Amino acid sequence: MAAWSLAIAMALVHGIGVVFLVAGAPLAARRPRLMRWYLLVLAPTAAINLAGQPCPLTVWEKNFWRLAGETPYRGGFVSRYFVEPFHAPGLRPGDETVLLIAVVVWCLLWLLYAAVRRLRLRRGSTPQPTPA
């Protein structure tokens, strides 16, 4: 029972991290206090993905499922919980790369927006309204 609970808890923490990685980009761009937390999630995620390594949270979750006597899912966390509910076959390796590039571009655009906005504020010009 403990291993099953740990697997569920790991999946929830991982899911919150994934949502924060995507939804946190525009939030962090607008709220500088949140940027530190956002970068704390973004940096290790980027390092793991750039190195082509499996996410440790996924590995731990699957190990907890094994300890609970369950057969762990195949593939990655994002495919299992965010794609398969809407697209049954899940992600192929090429799809994972495309999705990763899309998320990286999304995050970089918001970080660039935050940097430009901060420079404008430092120069004393009035900030432009944020996009809706």
Coordinates of C-alpha atoms in Angstrom, one line a residue:
M1 CA 0.0 0.0 0.0
A2 CA 2.9 2.4 0.8
A3 CA 4.5 1.9 -2.6
W4 CA 1.2 2.5 -4.4
S5 CA 0.7 5.7 -2.4
L6 CA 4.3 6.8 -3.2
A7 CA 3.7 6.1 -7.0
I8 CA 0.5 8.2 -6.9
A9 CA 2.3 11.0 -5.0
M10 CA 5.2 11.0 -7.4
A11 CA 2.8 11.2 -10.4
L12 CA 1.0 14.2 -8.8
V13 CA 4.3 16.0 -8.0
H14 CA 5.5 15.3 -11.5
G15 CA 2.3 16.5 -13.0
I16 CA 2.3 19.7 -11.0
G17 CA 5.9 20.3 -12.2
V18 CA 5.0 19.8 -15.9
V19 CA 2.0 22.1 -15.6
F20 CA 4.2 24.7 -13.8
L21 CA 6.8 24.4 -16.5
V22 CA 4.3 25.3 -19.3
A23 CA 1.9 27.6 -17.4
G24 CA 4.6 29.1 -15.2
A25 CA 6.4 30.7 -18.1
P26 CA 3.9 33.6 -18.6
L27 CA 3.4 33.9 -14.9
A28 CA 7.1 34.2 -14.2
A29 CA 7.5 36.7 -17.0
R30 CA 5.0 39.0 -15.3
R31 CA 5.9 38.3 -11.7
P32 CA 9.6 38.6 -11.1
R33 CA 9.3 36.9 -7.6
L34 CA 8.1 33.8 -9.3
M35 CA 11.0 33.7 -11.8
R36 CA 13.4 32.2 -9.3
W37 CA 11.0 29.2 -8.7
Y38 CA 10.4 28.9 -12.4
L39 CA 14.1 28.7 -13.2
L40 CA 14.5 26.1 -10.4
V41 CA 12.1 23.9 -12.3
L42 CA 13.3 24.8 -15.8
A43 CA 17.1 24.3 -15.3
P44 CA 17.1 20.6 -14.2
T45 CA 14.4 19.8 -16.7
A46 CA 16.4 21.3 -19.5
A47 CA 19.6 19.6 -18.4
I48 CA 18.0 16.2 -18.2
N49 CA 16.3 16.6 -21.6
L50 CA 19.4 18.0 -23.3
A51 CA 21.4 15.1 -22.0
G52 CA 18.8 12.7 -23.4
Q53 CA 18.4 11.1 -20.0
P54 CA 15.1 9.7 -18.7
C55 CA 13.4 11.9 -16.1
P56 CA 14.3 10.7 -12.6
L57 CA 10.7 11.3 -11.4
T58 CA 9.4 9.0 -14.1
V59 CA 12.0 6.4 -13.2
W60 CA 11.0 6.6 -9.5
E61 CA 7.3 6.5 -10.2
K62 CA 7.7 3.4 -12.3
N63 CA 9.9 1.8 -9.6
F64 CA 7.1 2.5 -7.0
W65 CA 4.6 0.9 -9.3
R66 CA 6.8 -2.2 -9.6
L67 CA 7.1 -2.3 -5.8
A68 CA 3.3 -2.1 -5.5
G69 CA 3.0 -5.1 -7.7
E70 CA 1.7 -3.2 -10.8
T71 CA 3.1 -3.2 -14.3
P72 CA 4.5 0.3 -15.0
Y73 CA 3.4 2.1 -18.1
R74 CA 5.5 2.1 -21.2
G75 CA 7.0 5.4 -22.5
G76 CA 7.3 8.7 -20.8
F77 CA 5.3 10.6 -18.2
V78 CA 4.0 13.3 -20.6
S79 CA 2.8 10.7 -23.1
R80 CA 1.1 8.7 -20.4
Y81 CA -0.8 11.4 -18.5
F82 CA -1.1 14.3 -20.9
V83 CA -1.3 12.8 -24.4
E84 CA -2.8 9.3 -24.2
P85 CA -6.1 10.5 -22.6
F86 CA -6.7 12.5 -25.8
H87 CA -4.6 10.5 -28.4
A88 CA -4.6 6.8 -27.6
P89 CA -1.4 5.7 -29.3
G90 CA 0.6 8.3 -27.2
L91 CA 3.9 9.8 -28.4
R92 CA 6.4 8.3 -30.8
P93 CA 10.1 9.3 -30.3
G94 CA 9.8 11.9 -33.1
D95 CA 6.7 13.3 -31.5
E96 CA 8.5 13.7 -28.2
T97 CA 11.2 15.7 -29.9
V98 CA 8.7 18.0 -31.6
L99 CA 6.8 18.5 -28.3
L100 CA 10.0 19.2 -26.5
I101 CA 11.1 21.8 -29.1
A102 CA 7.6 23.5 -28.8
V103 CA 7.9 23.7 -25.0
V104 CA 11.4 25.1 -25.2
V105 CA 10.4 27.8 -27.8
W106 CA 7.4 28.6 -25.6
C107 CA 9.5 29.0 -22.5
L108 CA 12.3 31.0 -24.3
L109 CA 9.8 33.4 -25.8
W110 CA 8.4 34.2 -22.3
L111 CA 11.8 34.5 -20.8
L112 CA 12.8 36.9 -23.6
Y113 CA 9.7 38.9 -23.0
A114 CA 10.5 39.1 -19.3
A115 CA 14.1 40.2 -20.0
V116 CA 12.9 42.9 -22.5
R117 CA 10.3 44.1 -20.1
R118 CA 12.8 44.3 -17.2
L119 CA 15.2 46.3 -19.4
R120 CA 12.5 48.7 -20.3
L121 CA 11.5 49.2 -16.7
R122 CA 15.1 49.8 -15.7
R123 CA 15.5 52.5 -18.4
G124 CA 12.6 54.3 -17.0
S125 CA 10.2 54.0 -20.0
T126 CA 6.6 53.1 -19.3
P127 CA 6.0 49.4 -19.7
Q128 CA 3.8 48.2 -22.5
P129 CA 0.5 46.5 -21.5
T130 CA 0.9 42.7 -21.2
P131 CA -0.7 40.6 -23.9
A132 CA -4.1 39.2 -23.0

